Amino acid sequence: MPMARPKKPARKPAGRYHHGDLPRAMLQEAVRTIQTRGIEALTLRCVGERLGVSRSALYRHFADKQALLSAVADEGFRTLRDELLRAWEDAGRGRPGFEAMGLAYVRFAVAHPSHYRVMFGGLVPTQEEAETTADAPGPSAFQVLVNAIVEQQAAGLVRKDDPLQLAQFIWALVHGVAMLVLDGALPAAGADALVTFANERLRAGIAA
Amino acid sequence: MPMARPKKPARKPAGRYHHGDLPRAMLQEAVRTIQTRGIEALTLRCVGERLGVSRSALYRHFADKQALLSAVADEGFRTLRDELLRAWEDAGRGRPGFEAMGLAYVRFAVAHPSHYRVMFGGLVPTQEEAETTADAPGPSAFQVLVNAIVEQQAAGLVRKDDPLQLAQFIWALVHGVAMLVLDGALPAAGADALVTFANERLRAGIAA
DNA sequence: ACCTGAACACCGTTCAAGT
DNA sequence: ACCTGAACACCGTTCAAGT
């Protein structure tokens, strides 16, 4: 029996223990589960099983289920910010850009209903530290809106109220539309029509 | 041993078994728990314990936890409708009445945050039967808003768009404001200020 | 008709112990 | 440093059995 091929490499058992990046894998699996089977279906046990890892192992990377949900919410806010920004710029900023932003917002919520609910469902405690978190994913997405407003004010397109209050007002509007659609309060097919209507009335309300 | 006083009444053991109205008691206890300790704290076991009844007994009156939550949501919609209607009438209808309605809506949400979340958090499947449910608590609250809009249109206060679409637009706005406050996106103290601002801009957007 | 007691399958979380 | 196995306390739900 010459040269028995060793079953395990001498130094490390196949690159760490099980995964190259377990935290990242956990986050992806959580998002996937939420998207395909809803929030109720997300259990740590199931995540561990799918990843071929003991469930206790997960606690090495996230303090608890809350922390994992927080990460899911953050990921959602980053994606949302990116899509808002792209819609705004692709439509050439200004008034058409702003309308595209509103539509993109609602479409994000409709495309990822459960993910959106994790972001706003009260499951994750928002605003832990009120300071120094201006670059956190949530505030960052909000900032895109504020910037668009300020720019339109400078261009004489929007009345010169406090940009922050204007942004809160508008965020509330699109958020409300998104939630009504998610709750089935109006047929999902009517969502775009409502956004169009809302864009008209909103413009009439905030024009300079 | 003459005339031994019977320990139990001959006919019925102290008025039914344990409660005069267990379903009602369950609903009240559920609302109370949600209001004081949050949604997470609501468990059927705990409800049964507080009511001095076995937990299996609860299933005689509500099919499952979902059904109890549905009842909680309905109760919330009825209360909300009543408060909207009262605000509208107490403020003398018309424009001041409408503004009072908006304020009352947001204040209801702020006063009962967890209850409000049960109504809109996606925990209870809305719009089961799309028909014949116009008198269900949810649609009924919505109808108060629609009526107020139609009345203002007739009085020449609001532009004559489709009242339903106008109502959806406005509901989305107040709902969004409420959610932002509940999520702590803006300080609860600033809620009234935002509502005032929103009322102004909204009026500018929908005036006839 | 209404309720109890015990059981089942499932959670999140912890902790000693392994490599 | 990272992971496992077994355990703990807690759920919702069911069901035979009691009155």
XYZ file of C-alpha atoms (C1' of nucleotides) in Angstrom:
454
model
C 0.000 0.000 0.000
C 2.396 2.657 -1.170
C 1.613 6.383 -1.162
C -1.781 6.321 0.528
C -3.541 9.475 -0.634
C -4.353 11.473 2.500
C -8.069 12.045 2.997
C -7.528 15.411 4.550
C -5.029 18.098 3.711
C -2.365 18.288 6.359
C -2.778 21.925 7.352
C -6.417 22.897 7.288
C -9.605 20.895 6.797
C -10.772 22.131 3.379
C -10.432 25.882 3.767
C -11.558 26.906 7.242
C -14.319 24.663 8.556
C -17.298 24.749 6.278
C -17.662 28.001 4.487
C -15.556 30.701 2.985
C -17.826 33.376 4.353
C -20.561 32.117 6.597
C -21.934 35.546 7.591
C -22.405 36.471 3.956
C -23.951 33.083 3.172
C -26.354 33.506 6.093
C -27.481 36.900 4.900
C -28.037 35.655 1.357
C -29.957 32.600 2.554
C -32.106 34.778 4.834
C -32.963 37.169 2.010
C -33.706 34.266 -0.288
C -35.996 32.586 2.240
C -37.867 35.806 2.988
C -38.305 36.553 -0.689
C -39.529 33.103 -1.685
C -41.365 31.865 1.418
C -42.103 34.923 3.559
C -40.933 36.205 6.912
C -42.683 33.494 8.902
C -40.597 30.856 7.164
C -37.302 32.375 8.254
C -35.909 30.295 11.109
C -32.307 30.043 12.197
C -32.569 26.272 12.279
C -33.604 26.218 8.643
C -30.839 28.621 7.652
C -28.263 26.421 9.352
C -29.634 23.306 7.715
C -29.555 24.800 4.217
C -26.018 25.944 4.768
C -24.965 22.544 6.099
C -23.934 23.934 9.413
C -25.042 23.404 12.991
C -27.470 26.022 14.208
C -25.281 26.989 17.124
C -22.602 27.954 14.651
C -24.736 30.858 13.440
C -24.413 32.595 16.789
C -20.707 33.011 16.184
C -21.538 35.533 13.422
C -24.824 37.168 14.425
C -25.746 37.870 18.030
C -29.284 36.628 17.492
C -32.127 36.470 14.989
C -32.758 40.204 15.439
C -29.247 40.969 14.301
C -29.712 38.875 11.172
C -32.979 40.653 10.422
C -31.224 43.971 10.910
C -28.674 42.971 8.315
C -31.480 42.001 5.950
C -33.093 45.406 6.449
C -29.793 47.190 5.821
C -29.260 45.243 2.646
C -32.725 46.284 1.519
C -32.089 49.954 2.194
C -28.869 49.846 0.194
C -30.597 48.259 -2.784
C -33.465 50.734 -2.526
C -31.073 53.677 -2.447
C -29.263 52.396 -5.525
C -32.487 51.943 -7.455
C -33.808 55.379 -6.459
C -30.600 57.021 -7.535
C -30.541 55.182 -10.837
C -34.157 56.051 -11.603
C -33.498 59.708 -10.793
C -30.463 59.934 -13.037
C -31.657 57.715 -15.874
C -34.744 59.896 -16.240
C -32.594 63.013 -16.435
C -33.282 64.417 -12.939
C -35.683 67.348 -12.565
C -39.386 66.685 -12.698
C -39.326 63.507 -14.825
C -36.480 62.181 -12.675
C -38.488 62.779 -9.548
C -41.519 60.997 -10.925
C -39.353 58.065 -11.944
C -38.025 57.941 -8.381
C -41.524 57.645 -6.983
C -42.374 54.866 -9.376
C -39.104 53.049 -8.637
C -39.807 53.232 -4.913
C -43.210 51.608 -5.143
C -41.978 49.039 -7.622
C -39.197 48.025 -5.253
C -41.748 47.390 -2.503
C -44.017 45.423 -4.822
C -41.120 43.362 -6.141
C -39.825 42.510 -2.664
C -42.866 42.673 -0.374
C -41.537 40.629 2.530
C -38.121 42.216 2.363
C -39.796 45.617 2.422
C -41.811 44.587 5.474
C -38.662 43.649 7.331
C -37.359 47.151 6.639
C -40.499 48.860 7.971
C -42.441 46.285 9.951
C -41.179 47.320 13.342
C -39.282 44.054 13.762
C -35.971 45.836 13.727
C -35.488 48.703 16.193
C -34.715 51.765 14.087
C -32.710 54.762 15.081
C -30.591 53.185 17.790
C -27.955 55.848 17.812
C -29.461 59.100 16.620
C -26.075 60.549 15.780
C -23.181 59.628 13.532
C -25.435 57.237 11.615
C -26.043 59.575 8.706
C -24.232 57.071 6.489
C -26.310 54.118 7.681
C -28.315 52.492 4.877
C -31.684 53.885 5.975
C -30.694 57.541 6.302
C -28.575 57.169 3.194
C -31.595 56.222 1.088
C -33.508 59.112 2.616
C -30.666 61.449 1.708
C -31.074 60.638 -1.978
C -34.586 62.030 -1.733
C -33.464 65.133 0.144
C -30.786 65.829 -2.448
C -33.271 65.530 -5.297
C -35.534 68.018 -3.550
C -32.792 70.546 -2.897
C -31.705 70.324 -6.510
C -35.252 70.975 -7.719
C -35.587 73.899 -5.345
C -32.430 75.423 -6.774
C -33.827 74.950 -10.271
C -37.054 76.728 -9.275
C -39.135 73.578 -9.669
C -40.113 73.121 -6.039
C -41.202 75.653 -3.433
C -38.556 76.563 -0.889
C -39.929 74.925 2.244
C -37.657 73.087 4.646
C -36.209 70.302 2.454
C -36.252 67.874 5.369
C -39.937 68.360 5.998
C -40.682 68.148 2.292
C -38.720 64.921 2.133
C -40.600 63.439 5.103
C -43.874 64.425 3.493
C -42.994 62.790 0.212
C -41.432 59.719 1.777
C -44.627 59.232 3.764
C -46.622 59.417 0.551
C -44.692 56.817 -1.415
C -44.314 54.617 1.645
C -48.050 54.787 2.190
C -48.789 53.895 -1.414
C -46.400 50.957 -1.189
C -47.992 49.675 1.999
C -51.540 49.950 0.637
C -50.510 47.894 -2.362
C -48.765 45.309 -0.185
C -51.838 45.015 2.012
C -53.974 44.398 -1.032
C -56.011 47.510 -0.303
C -55.876 48.191 -4.005
C -55.206 45.750 -6.827
C -51.500 45.447 -7.554
C -52.238 46.284 -11.171
C -53.583 49.663 -10.072
C -50.365 50.573 -8.283
C -48.756 52.321 -11.268
C -51.959 54.254 -11.925
C -52.079 55.446 -8.331
C -48.426 56.476 -8.491
C -49.104 58.456 -11.636
C -52.067 60.164 -10.002
C -50.044 60.805 -6.836
C -47.210 62.319 -8.843
C -49.624 64.799 -10.448
C -51.287 65.878 -7.201
C -47.972 65.972 -5.375
C -46.454 68.217 -8.031
C -49.411 70.560 -7.760
C -48.905 70.675 -4.013
C -45.181 71.364 -3.926
C -44.528 73.373 -7.088
C -42.692 76.651 -6.618
C -76.173 16.246 59.643
C -79.298 17.975 58.528
C -79.479 20.287 55.540
C -75.931 20.046 54.243
C -75.384 23.140 52.128
C -74.545 21.940 48.620
C -71.162 23.094 47.396
C -72.368 23.432 43.863
C -75.669 24.743 42.541
C -77.771 21.902 41.312
C -78.349 23.057 37.768
C -75.245 24.711 36.431
C -71.733 25.079 37.799
C -71.565 28.826 38.509
C -72.879 30.228 35.248
C -71.539 28.157 32.385
C -68.029 26.873 33.050
C -65.659 29.741 33.659
C -66.666 32.874 31.847
C -69.739 34.721 30.814
C -68.240 35.535 27.465
C -64.898 33.941 26.788
C -64.508 35.147 23.176
C -65.021 38.730 24.288
C -62.650 38.293 27.223
C -60.015 36.827 24.886
C -60.254 39.766 22.509
C -59.979 42.285 25.342
C -57.033 40.474 26.892
C -55.299 40.277 23.493
C -55.760 44.001 22.866
C -54.550 44.786 26.372
C -51.443 42.632 25.997
C -50.584 44.098 22.602
C -51.053 47.628 23.863
C -49.009 47.228 27.041
C -46.361 44.684 26.080
C -46.246 44.567 22.285
C -47.132 42.036 19.632
C -44.310 39.686 20.492
C -45.740 39.236 23.985
C -49.077 37.986 22.724
C -49.217 34.210 23.153
C -52.306 32.058 23.427
C -50.844 30.331 26.455
C -50.521 33.634 28.266
C -54.040 34.695 27.303
C -55.438 31.461 28.669
C -53.471 31.788 31.869
C -54.627 35.340 32.527
C -58.215 34.299 31.913
C -57.878 31.304 34.197
C -58.667 28.860 31.454
C -56.840 26.017 29.796
C -55.168 27.004 26.556
C -56.977 24.347 24.582
C -60.246 25.991 25.574
C -59.382 29.004 23.441
C -59.627 26.957 20.276
C -63.331 26.473 20.903
C -63.839 30.184 20.168
C -61.125 31.172 17.686
C -59.848 28.824 15.035
C -56.240 29.789 15.692
C -53.988 32.686 16.655
C -54.510 34.256 13.220
C -58.241 34.443 13.830
C -57.696 36.200 17.150
C -55.342 38.684 15.501
C -57.930 39.277 12.792
C -60.472 40.149 15.475
C -57.954 42.537 17.039
C -57.445 44.213 13.675
C -61.195 44.540 13.112
C -61.648 46.083 16.533
C -58.936 48.590 15.661
C -60.578 49.537 12.375
C -63.893 50.126 14.097
C -62.301 52.380 16.713
C -60.377 54.231 14.026
C -63.521 54.792 11.979
C -65.351 56.165 15.007
C -62.525 58.565 15.847
C -62.210 59.768 12.244
C -65.915 60.397 12.023
C -65.987 62.261 15.328
C -63.018 64.452 14.382
C -64.644 65.270 11.047
C -67.946 66.284 12.613
C -66.625 67.955 15.759
C -64.506 70.241 13.605
C -67.508 71.181 11.510
C -66.694 69.171 8.354
C -65.327 71.012 5.320
C -61.679 71.968 5.278
C -61.122 72.212 9.045
C -62.975 68.932 9.505
C -60.732 67.252 6.958
C -57.600 68.513 8.643
C -58.863 67.284 11.994
C -59.433 63.872 10.430
C -55.829 63.695 9.282
C -54.588 64.620 12.717
C -56.912 62.133 14.399
C -55.661 59.372 12.130
C -52.014 59.881 12.978
C -52.794 60.325 16.650
C -54.649 57.025 16.711
C -51.592 55.280 15.307
C -49.259 56.979 17.765
C -51.551 56.191 20.708
C -51.866 52.514 19.768
C -48.691 51.659 17.844
C -48.765 47.875 18.234
C -52.476 47.682 17.601
C -51.978 49.764 14.469
C -49.234 47.395 13.331
C -51.555 44.436 13.672
C -53.968 46.238 11.377
C -51.349 46.908 8.699
C -48.357 44.696 9.431
C -49.285 41.974 6.983
C -49.935 39.500 9.799
C -53.572 39.312 8.908
C -54.502 38.461 5.307
C -56.567 41.386 4.048
C -59.199 41.333 1.347
C -60.171 37.689 1.576
C -63.485 38.095 -0.136
C -63.342 41.069 -2.442
C -67.113 41.385 -2.568
C -69.924 41.932 -0.075
C -67.402 43.076 2.520
C -68.087 46.762 2.036
C -69.391 46.864 5.600
C -66.314 45.143 7.048
C -64.409 47.331 9.524
C -61.528 48.139 7.170
C -63.551 49.264 4.148
C -65.953 50.998 6.510
C -63.195 53.238 7.888
C -62.070 53.931 4.340
C -65.611 54.870 3.408
C -65.623 57.670 5.986
C -62.748 59.223 4.085
C -64.433 58.781 0.715
C -67.613 60.407 2.002
C -65.713 63.393 3.341
C -64.066 63.840 -0.054
C -67.322 63.607 -2.009
C -68.903 66.146 0.304
C -66.021 68.564 -0.214
C -66.210 68.079 -3.953
C -69.886 68.966 -3.891
C -69.045 72.077 -1.859
C -66.457 73.111 -4.426
C -63.568 72.624 -1.996
C -61.880 69.719 -3.734
C -61.207 69.094 -7.412
C -63.510 66.590 -9.076
C -61.148 63.681 -9.645
C -62.249 60.127 -9.021
C -63.104 60.167 -5.290
C -61.779 56.645 -4.833
C -58.402 57.502 -6.260
C -58.286 60.691 -4.229
C -59.118 58.700 -1.117
C -56.381 56.154 -1.828
C -53.915 58.974 -2.370
C -54.804 60.649 0.920
C -55.013 57.419 2.897
C -51.542 56.568 1.656
C -50.300 59.926 2.880
C -51.630 59.715 6.420
C -50.745 56.050 6.658
C -47.217 56.852 5.571
C -46.883 59.645 8.095
C -48.143 57.332 10.817
C -45.675 54.622 9.888
C -42.726 56.981 9.758
C -43.562 58.169 13.261
C -43.979 54.616 14.525
C -40.641 53.646 13.040
C -38.999 56.538 14.820
C -37.943 58.031 11.501
C -38.942 61.348 12.932
C -39.291 62.332 16.595
C -42.818 61.615 17.868
C -43.006 65.228 19.003
C -42.612 66.322 15.387
C -45.583 64.258 14.243
C -48.173 67.014 14.677
C -45.911 69.480 12.879
C -45.536 67.120 9.937
C -49.292 66.567 9.815
C -49.841 70.323 9.744
C -47.344 70.698 6.932
C -48.852 67.751 5.070
C -52.340 69.221 5.405
C -51.138 72.456 3.797
C -49.377 70.822 0.865
C -52.160 68.316 0.403
C -54.757 71.079 0.241
C -52.685 72.895 -2.360
C -52.548 69.674 -4.376
C -56.208 68.753 -4.325
C -58.016 72.112 -4.180
C -60.688 72.707 -6.809
C -71.596 22.300 24.608
C -67.526 23.527 26.850
C -63.380 22.544 29.086
C -58.926 19.821 30.809
C -54.333 17.264 30.547
C -51.051 15.418 28.126
C -48.725 15.117 24.028
C -46.493 16.561 19.422
C -43.646 19.196 16.436
C -41.422 23.289 16.330
C -38.961 27.468 17.836
C -34.587 30.706 19.782
C -30.812 30.378 22.677
C -27.045 28.521 25.672
C -23.029 25.864 26.884
C -19.777 22.362 27.674
C -16.996 19.975 24.685
C -14.499 18.973 20.568
C -10.757 20.152 16.428
C -11.074 30.651 16.210
C -14.813 28.055 14.743
C -17.939 24.427 15.093
C -20.948 20.370 17.241
C -24.447 17.953 20.291
C -27.384 18.054 23.708
C -30.176 20.576 26.565
C -33.525 24.348 28.218
C -37.537 27.139 28.119
C -40.948 28.398 25.199
C -44.270 28.294 21.368
C -49.022 26.825 18.437
C -51.914 23.091 17.841
C -54.332 18.561 18.479
C -57.000 15.045 20.734
C -58.775 11.756 23.790
C -61.143 12.251 27.857
C -63.914 14.376 31.352
C -68.561 17.153 33.234
